[in-house]
mmCIF file with all atom_site columns, C-alpha atoms in Angstrom:
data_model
loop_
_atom_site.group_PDB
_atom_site.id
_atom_site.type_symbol
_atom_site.label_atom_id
_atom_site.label_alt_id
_atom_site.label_comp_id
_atom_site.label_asym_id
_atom_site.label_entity_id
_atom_site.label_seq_id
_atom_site.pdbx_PDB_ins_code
_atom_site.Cartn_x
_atom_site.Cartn_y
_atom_site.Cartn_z
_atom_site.occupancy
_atom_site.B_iso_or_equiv
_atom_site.pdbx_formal_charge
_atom_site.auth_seq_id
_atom_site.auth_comp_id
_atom_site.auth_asym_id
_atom_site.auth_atom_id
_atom_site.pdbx_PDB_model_num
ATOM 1   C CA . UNK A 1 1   ? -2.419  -16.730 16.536  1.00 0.00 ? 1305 UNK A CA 1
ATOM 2   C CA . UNK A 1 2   ? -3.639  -13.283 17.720  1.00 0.00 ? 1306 UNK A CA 1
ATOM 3   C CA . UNK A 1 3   ? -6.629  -13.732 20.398  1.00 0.00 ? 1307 UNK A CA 1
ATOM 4   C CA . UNK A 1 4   ? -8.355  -10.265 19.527  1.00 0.00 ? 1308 UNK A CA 1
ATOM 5   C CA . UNK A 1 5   ? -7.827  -10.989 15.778  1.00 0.00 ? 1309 UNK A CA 1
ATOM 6   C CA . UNK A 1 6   ? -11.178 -12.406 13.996  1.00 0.00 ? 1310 UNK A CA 1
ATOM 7   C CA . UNK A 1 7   ? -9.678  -14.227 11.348  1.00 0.00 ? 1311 UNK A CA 1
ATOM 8   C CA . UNK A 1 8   ? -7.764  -15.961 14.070  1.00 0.00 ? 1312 UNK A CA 1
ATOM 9   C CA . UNK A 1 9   ? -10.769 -17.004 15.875  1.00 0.00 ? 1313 UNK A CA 1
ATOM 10  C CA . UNK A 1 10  ? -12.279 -18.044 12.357  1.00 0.00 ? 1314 UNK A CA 1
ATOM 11  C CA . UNK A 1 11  ? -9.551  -20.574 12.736  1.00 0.00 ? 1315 UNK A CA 1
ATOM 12  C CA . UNK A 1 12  ? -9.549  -21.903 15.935  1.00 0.00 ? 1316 UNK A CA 1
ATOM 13  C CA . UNK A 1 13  ? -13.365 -22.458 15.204  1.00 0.00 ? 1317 UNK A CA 1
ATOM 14  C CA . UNK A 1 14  ? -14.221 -20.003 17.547  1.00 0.00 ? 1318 UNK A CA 1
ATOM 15  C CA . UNK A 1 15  ? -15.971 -17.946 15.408  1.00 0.00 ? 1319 UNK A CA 1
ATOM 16  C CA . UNK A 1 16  ? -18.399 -19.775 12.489  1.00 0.00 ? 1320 UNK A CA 1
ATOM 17  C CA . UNK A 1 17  ? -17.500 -19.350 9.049   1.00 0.00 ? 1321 UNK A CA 1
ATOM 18  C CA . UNK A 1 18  ? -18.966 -21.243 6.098   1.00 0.00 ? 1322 UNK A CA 1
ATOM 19  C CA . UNK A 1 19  ? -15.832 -22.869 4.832   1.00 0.00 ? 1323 UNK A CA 1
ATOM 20  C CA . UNK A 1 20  ? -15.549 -23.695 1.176   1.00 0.00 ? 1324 UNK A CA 1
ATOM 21  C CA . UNK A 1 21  ? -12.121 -24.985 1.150   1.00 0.00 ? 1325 UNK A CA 1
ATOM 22  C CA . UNK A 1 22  ? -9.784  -25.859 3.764   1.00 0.00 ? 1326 UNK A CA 1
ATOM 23  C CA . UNK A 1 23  ? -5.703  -26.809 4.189   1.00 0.00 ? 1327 UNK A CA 1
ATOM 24  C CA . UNK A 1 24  ? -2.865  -27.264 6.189   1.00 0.00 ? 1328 UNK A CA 1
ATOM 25  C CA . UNK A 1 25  ? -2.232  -23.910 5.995   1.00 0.00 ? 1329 UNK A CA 1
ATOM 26  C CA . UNK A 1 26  ? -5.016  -22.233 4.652   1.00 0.00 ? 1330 UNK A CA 1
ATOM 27  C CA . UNK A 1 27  ? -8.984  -21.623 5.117   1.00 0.00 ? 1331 UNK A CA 1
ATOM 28  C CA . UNK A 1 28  ? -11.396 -20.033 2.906   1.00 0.00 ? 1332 UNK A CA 1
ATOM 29  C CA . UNK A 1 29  ? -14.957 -18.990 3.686   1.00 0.00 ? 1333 UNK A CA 1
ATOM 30  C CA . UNK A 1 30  ? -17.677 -16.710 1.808   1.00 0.00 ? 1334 UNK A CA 1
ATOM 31  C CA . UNK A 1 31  ? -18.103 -13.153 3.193   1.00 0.00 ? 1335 UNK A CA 1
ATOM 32  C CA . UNK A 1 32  ? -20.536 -12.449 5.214   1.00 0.00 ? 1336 UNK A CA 1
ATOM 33  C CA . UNK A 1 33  ? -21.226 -8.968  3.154   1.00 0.00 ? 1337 UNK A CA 1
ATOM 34  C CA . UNK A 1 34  ? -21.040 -10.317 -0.324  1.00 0.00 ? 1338 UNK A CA 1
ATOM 35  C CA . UNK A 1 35  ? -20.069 -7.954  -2.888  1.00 0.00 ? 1339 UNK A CA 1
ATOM 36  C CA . UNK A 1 36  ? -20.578 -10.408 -6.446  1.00 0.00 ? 1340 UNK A CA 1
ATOM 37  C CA . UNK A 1 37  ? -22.715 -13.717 -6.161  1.00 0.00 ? 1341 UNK A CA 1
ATOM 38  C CA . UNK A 1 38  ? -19.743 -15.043 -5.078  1.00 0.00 ? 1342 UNK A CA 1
ATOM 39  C CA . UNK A 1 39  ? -17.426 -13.584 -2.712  1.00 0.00 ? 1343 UNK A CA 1
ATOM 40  C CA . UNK A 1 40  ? -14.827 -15.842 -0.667  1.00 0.00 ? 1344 UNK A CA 1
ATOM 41  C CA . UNK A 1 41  ? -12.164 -15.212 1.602   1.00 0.00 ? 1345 UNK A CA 1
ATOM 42  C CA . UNK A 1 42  ? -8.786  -17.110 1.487   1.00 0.00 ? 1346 UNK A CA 1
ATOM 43  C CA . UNK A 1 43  ? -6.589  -16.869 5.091   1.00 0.00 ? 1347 UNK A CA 1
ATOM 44  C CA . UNK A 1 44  ? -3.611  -18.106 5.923   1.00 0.00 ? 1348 UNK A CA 1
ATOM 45  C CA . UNK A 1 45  ? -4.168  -20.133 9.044   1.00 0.00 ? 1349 UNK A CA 1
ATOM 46  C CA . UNK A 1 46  ? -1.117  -18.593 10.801  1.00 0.00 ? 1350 UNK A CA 1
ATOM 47  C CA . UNK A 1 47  ? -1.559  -15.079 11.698  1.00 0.00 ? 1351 UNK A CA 1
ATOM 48  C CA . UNK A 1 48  ? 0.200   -12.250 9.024   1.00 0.00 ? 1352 UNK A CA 1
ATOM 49  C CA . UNK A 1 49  ? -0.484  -8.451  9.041   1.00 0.00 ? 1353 UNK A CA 1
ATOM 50  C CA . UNK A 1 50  ? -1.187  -8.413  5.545   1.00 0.00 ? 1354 UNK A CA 1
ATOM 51  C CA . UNK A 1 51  ? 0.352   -9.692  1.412   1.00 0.00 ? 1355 UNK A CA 1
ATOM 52  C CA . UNK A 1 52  ? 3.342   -7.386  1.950   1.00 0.00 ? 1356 UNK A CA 1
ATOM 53  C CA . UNK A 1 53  ? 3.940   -8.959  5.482   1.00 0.00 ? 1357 UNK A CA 1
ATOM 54  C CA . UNK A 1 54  ? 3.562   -12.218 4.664   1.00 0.00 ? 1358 UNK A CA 1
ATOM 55  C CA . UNK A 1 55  ? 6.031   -12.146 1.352   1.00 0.00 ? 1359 UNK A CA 1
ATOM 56  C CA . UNK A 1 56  ? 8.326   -10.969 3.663   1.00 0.00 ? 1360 UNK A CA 1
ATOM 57  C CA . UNK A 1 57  ? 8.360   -13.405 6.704   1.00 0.00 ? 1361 UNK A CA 1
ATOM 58  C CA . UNK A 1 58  ? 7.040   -16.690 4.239   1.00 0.00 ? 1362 UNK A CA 1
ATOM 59  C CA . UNK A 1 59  ? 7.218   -16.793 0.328   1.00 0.00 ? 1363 UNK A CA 1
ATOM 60  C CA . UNK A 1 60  ? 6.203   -20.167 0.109   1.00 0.00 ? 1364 UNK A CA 1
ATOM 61  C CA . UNK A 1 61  ? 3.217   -19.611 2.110   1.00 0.00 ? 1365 UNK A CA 1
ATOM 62  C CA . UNK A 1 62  ? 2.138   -16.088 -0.202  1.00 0.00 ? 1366 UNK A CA 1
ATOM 63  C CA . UNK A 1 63  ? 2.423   -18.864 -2.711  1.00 0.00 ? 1367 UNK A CA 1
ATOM 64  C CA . UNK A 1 64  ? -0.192  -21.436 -1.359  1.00 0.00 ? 1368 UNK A CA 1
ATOM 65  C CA . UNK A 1 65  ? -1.867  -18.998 -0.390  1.00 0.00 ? 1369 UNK A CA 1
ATOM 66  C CA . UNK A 1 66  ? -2.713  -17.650 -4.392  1.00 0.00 ? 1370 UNK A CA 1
ATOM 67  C CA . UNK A 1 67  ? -2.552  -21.682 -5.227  1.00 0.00 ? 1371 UNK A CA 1
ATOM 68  C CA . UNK A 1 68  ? -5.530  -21.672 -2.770  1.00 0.00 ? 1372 UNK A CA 1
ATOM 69  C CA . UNK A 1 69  ? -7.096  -19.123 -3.971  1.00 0.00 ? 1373 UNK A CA 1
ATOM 70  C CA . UNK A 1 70  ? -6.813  -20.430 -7.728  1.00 0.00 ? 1374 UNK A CA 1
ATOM 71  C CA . UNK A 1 71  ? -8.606  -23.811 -6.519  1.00 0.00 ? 1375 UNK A CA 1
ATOM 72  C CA . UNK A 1 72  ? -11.428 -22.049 -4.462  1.00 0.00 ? 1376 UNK A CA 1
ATOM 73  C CA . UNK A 1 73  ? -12.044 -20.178 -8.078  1.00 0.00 ? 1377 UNK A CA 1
ATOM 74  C CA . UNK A 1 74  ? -12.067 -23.634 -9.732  1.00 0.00 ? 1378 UNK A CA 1
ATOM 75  C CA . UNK A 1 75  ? -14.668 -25.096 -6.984  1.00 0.00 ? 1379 UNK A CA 1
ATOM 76  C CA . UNK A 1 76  ? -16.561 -22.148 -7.055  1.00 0.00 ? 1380 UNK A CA 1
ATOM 77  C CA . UNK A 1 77  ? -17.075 -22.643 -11.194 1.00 0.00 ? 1381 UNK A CA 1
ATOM 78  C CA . UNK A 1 78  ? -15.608 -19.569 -11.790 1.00 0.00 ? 1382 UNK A CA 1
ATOM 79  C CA . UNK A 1 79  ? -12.323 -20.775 -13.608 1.00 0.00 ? 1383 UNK A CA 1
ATOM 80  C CA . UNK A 1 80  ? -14.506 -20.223 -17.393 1.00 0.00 ? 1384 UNK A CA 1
ATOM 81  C CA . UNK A 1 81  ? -15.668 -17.044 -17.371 1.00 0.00 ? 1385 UNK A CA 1
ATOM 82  C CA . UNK A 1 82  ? -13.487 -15.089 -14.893 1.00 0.00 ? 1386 UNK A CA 1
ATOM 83  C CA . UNK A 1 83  ? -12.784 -14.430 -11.610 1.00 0.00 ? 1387 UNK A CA 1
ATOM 84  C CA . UNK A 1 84  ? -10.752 -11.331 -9.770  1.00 0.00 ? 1388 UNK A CA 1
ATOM 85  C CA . UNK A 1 85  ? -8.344  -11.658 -6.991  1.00 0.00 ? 1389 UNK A CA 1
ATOM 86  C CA . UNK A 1 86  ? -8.235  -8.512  -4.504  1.00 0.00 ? 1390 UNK A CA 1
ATOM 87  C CA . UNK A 1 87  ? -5.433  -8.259  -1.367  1.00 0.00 ? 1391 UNK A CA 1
ATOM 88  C CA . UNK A 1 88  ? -6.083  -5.169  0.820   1.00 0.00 ? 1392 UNK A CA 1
ATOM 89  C CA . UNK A 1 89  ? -2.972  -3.686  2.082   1.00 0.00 ? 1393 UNK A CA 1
ATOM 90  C CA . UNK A 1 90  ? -3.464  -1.085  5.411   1.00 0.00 ? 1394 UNK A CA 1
ATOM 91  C CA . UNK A 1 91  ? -6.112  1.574   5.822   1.00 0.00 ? 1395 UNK A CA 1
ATOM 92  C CA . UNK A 1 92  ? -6.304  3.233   2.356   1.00 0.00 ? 1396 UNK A CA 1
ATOM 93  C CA . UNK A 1 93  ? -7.245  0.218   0.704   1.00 0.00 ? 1397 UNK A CA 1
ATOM 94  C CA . UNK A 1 94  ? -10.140 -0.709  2.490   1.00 0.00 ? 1398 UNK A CA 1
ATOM 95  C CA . UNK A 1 95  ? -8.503  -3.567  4.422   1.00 0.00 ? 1399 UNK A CA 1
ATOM 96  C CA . UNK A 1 96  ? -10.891 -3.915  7.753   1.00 0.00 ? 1400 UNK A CA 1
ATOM 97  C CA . UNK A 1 97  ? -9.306  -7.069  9.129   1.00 0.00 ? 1401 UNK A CA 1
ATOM 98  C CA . UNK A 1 98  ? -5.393  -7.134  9.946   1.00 0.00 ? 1402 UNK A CA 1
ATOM 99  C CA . UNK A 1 99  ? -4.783  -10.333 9.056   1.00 0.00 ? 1403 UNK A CA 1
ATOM 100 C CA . UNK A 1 100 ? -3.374  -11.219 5.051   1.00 0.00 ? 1404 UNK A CA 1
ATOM 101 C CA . UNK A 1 101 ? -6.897  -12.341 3.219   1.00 0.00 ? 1405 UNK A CA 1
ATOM 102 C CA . UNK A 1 102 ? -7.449  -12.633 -0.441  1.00 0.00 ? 1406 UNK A CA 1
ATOM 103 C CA . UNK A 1 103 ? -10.259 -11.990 -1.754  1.00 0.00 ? 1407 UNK A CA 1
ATOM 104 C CA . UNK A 1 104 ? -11.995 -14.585 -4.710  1.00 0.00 ? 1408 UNK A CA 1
ATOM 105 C CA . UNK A 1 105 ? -14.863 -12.307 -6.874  1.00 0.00 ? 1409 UNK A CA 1
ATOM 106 C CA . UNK A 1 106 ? -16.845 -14.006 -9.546  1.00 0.00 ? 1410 UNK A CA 1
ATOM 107 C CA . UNK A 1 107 ? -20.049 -15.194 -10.954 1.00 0.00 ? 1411 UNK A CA 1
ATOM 108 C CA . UNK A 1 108 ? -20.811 -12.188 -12.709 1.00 0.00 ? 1412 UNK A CA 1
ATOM 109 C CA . UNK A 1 109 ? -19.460 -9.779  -15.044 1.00 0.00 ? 1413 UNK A CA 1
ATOM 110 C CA . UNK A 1 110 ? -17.094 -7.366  -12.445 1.00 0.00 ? 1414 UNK A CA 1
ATOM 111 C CA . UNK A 1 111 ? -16.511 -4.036  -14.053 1.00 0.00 ? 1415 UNK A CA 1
ATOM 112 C CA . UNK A 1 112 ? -13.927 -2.040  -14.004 1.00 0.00 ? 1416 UNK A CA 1
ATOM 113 C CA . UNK A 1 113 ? -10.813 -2.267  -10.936 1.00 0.00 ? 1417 UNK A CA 1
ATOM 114 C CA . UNK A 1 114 ? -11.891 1.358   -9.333  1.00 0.00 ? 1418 UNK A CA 1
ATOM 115 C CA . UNK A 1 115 ? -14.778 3.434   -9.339  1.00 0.00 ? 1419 UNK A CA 1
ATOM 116 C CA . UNK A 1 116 ? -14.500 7.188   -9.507  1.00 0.00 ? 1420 UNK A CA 1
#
């Protein structure tokens, strides 16, 4: 666990989060900026940079961590019509918290991957 890392706090419940789904090893939570109607994190509880970082130092765990992800999409209702799956990796992607997070899109139609 990182003490200046957010998703770390998330964990030790030092930080609220409104959990939707919760393991051994993971925890997942809806953002608090929302970008589809509905927009969840999934964390690994133990603290990783990021997906390449974390298939590097614990396959199995990148593993339950996309198994989690696949059964907050089922509890969210979104198994039917769709969902998208979305890891940020480092600064050009977007990624604003340095810890490995997937993030679960759905609920509505989603467009295309990347705007131009």
């Amino acid at each position: 666990m990182s003490n200046d890392c957010l998703f770390c706090r998330i964990v030790a419940k030092e930080i609220p989060a409104s959990v939707v789904h919760e393991t051994d090893q993971t925890l997942a939570f809806r953002d608090i900026a929302p970008k589809a109607p509905v927009h969840v994190l999934v964390i690994t509880k133990e603290h990783h940079t990021d997906v390449g970082a974390l298939a590097v130092a614990d396959p199995a765990l990148a593993g339950i961590l996309l198994a989690a992800a696949g059964t907050v999409a089922e509890l969210e209702g979104l198994a039917g019509d769709g969902y998208r799956l979305i890891f940020n990796t480092g600064p050009d992607s977007g990624q604003e918290v340095p810890h490995v997070h997937v993030h679960v899109f759905g609920g509505q139609p989603l467009g295309p991957m990347l705007a131009r």
